[in-house]
C-alpha angles and dihedrals in degrees: 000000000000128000092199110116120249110265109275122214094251106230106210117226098253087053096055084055132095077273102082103113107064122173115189119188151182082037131144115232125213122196140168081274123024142353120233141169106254134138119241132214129195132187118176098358092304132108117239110171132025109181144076123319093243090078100054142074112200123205132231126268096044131134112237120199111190110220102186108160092007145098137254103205113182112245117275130248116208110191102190114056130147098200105179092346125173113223143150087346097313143089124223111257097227108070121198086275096049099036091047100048095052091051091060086042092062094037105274125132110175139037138192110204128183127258094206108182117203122249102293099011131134111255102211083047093056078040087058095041093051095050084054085058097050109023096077103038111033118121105201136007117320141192139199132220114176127213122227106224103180129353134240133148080270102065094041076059093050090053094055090052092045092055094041121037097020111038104247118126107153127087142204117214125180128210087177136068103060115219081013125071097325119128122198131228102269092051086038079062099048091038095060101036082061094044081054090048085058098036097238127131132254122240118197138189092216102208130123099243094184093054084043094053093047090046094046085053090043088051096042087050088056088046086245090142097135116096092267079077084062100074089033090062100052108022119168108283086063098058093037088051090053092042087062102043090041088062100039090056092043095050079041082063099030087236127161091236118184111195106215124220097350101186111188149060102248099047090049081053092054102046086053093052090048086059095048092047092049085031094240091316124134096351139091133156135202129198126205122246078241092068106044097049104039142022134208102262075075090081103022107128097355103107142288093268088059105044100047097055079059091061125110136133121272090033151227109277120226090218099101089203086065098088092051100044094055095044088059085045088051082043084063 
């Protein structure tokens, strides 16, 4: 049993303020599907009414912003955040107050960051220690996946009381970073049939680690140790490989299964392939901002300093048609 508390919807300050009734008019909304003139109007940080003036009555004491010749965009949800996170001897530079507040500031009101437990930790304990983090210094609403980092009957037992009791269900899983956080096959296979058992959904870091391992050892041994190394050491195919294995053993297991950051154009056109072959079943696949509006020749021979900001895993690909080909994937 855990003694964590259930995930709270976080009330920012400003809402917990007199100004808690907003009406904003003449706007243009834009949704997923269509754009259209309407009033809203917001109490408590909900909206209760979309539509024409004409059908509300609003009451006194509101706020009322006029949007003539602008547009009301819902708040964004960004699933795939590392806010403050400790890795390869390192912590991320945004914290849960910094990160958060720069995503309001840009429109977005809700994150999902990543619980990643080191290799023989306790999940619900990293879980614990995430919510710490977060709890106090979040400004706006916030969600947790949690990676699974090695595999034991324990941490089975630890899924089933995340989902459960806590309100986590869905799970990152690496086929990168060998010795690190990479599973193999077999545990990929038990792993998903237990996410299935809970009805979650799967997460994956599509990248071959043992390729990447062989090809990091190949490149040190050639002095090759800047961040040009990075993308040597993990070109296309490897991600692609992983992207398609990745899928077959999730359908095997009939297993909701999101591919996170897929970079290049052959693994986007793997992971395509994968839905038409499932017919949209079981997979679905994100890309990064990164990678849609930029590609690695930007940072090619200009210093260290520059290289190695450009550098993420999976990377940047050298091929310039790269950004194009996965926004008209994202278009389908």
């Amino acid at each position: 049993m855990s003694t964590s508390p259930k995930p709270v919807k976080k009330v920012p300050i400003h809402l917990q303020s007199a100004q808690n009734r907003v009406y904003i008019k003449n706007g243009e909304i834009v949704n997923h599907d269509k754009s259209f003139k309407a009033d809203v109007y917001i109490e408590d940080g909900i909206i209760k009414f979309v539509g024409p003036s004409s059908e509300i009555t609003i009451p006194g004491g509101v706020r009322t912003i006029d949007a003539s010749g602008l547009m009301i965009i819902p708040g964004g949800i960004d699933p795939h955040t590392h806010m403050q996170l400790p890795f390869g001897g390192a912590v991320a530079v945004d914290d849960f107050y910094h990160g958060t507040k720069a995503a309001v500031a840009g429109g977005t009101t809700m994150i999902i960051d990543f619980v990643l437990p080191n290799k023989h930790e306790s999940m619900i304990e990293a879980y614990d220690k995430w919510r710490s983090w977060a709890d106090p210094k979040v400004c706006c609403d916030y969600g947790l996946h949690v990676g699974i980092t090695w595999w034991s009957k324990s941490v089975s037992e630890e899924l089933g009381i995340l989902c459960k009791e806590l309100g986590v269900n869905s799970f990152k899983t690496f086929m990168a970073y060998k010795n690190l956080y990479q599973l193999n096959d077999s545990d990929l296979l038990d792993v998903f049939e237990r996410i299935r058992g809970l009805n979650g959904v799967a997460m994956v870091h599509a990248e071959n680690g043992d390729i990447i391992a062989k090809n990091t050892q190949r490149l040190l041994a050639e002095g090759i140790t800047g961040p040009e190394g990075h993308e040597l050491s993990r070109p296309e195919e490897v991600e692609a490989e992983a992207v398609h294995r990745a899928c077959v053993l999730a359908h095997q297991a009939a297993c909701p299964l999101y591919v996170v950051h897929v970079m290049s154009k052959s693994a986007g056109i793997e992971l395509a392939r994968a839905r038409h072959r499932y017919r949209g079943r079981y997979i679905m696949g994100e890309t990064l901002a990164a990678a849609l509006g930029t590609d690695a020749t930007c940072c090619q021979h200009l210093g260290f300093d520059h290289e190695a900001a450009h550098v993420l895993s999976p990377p940047l690909r050298p091929d310039k048609t790269t950004p194009e080909f996965l926004m008209k994937l994202l278009a389908k």
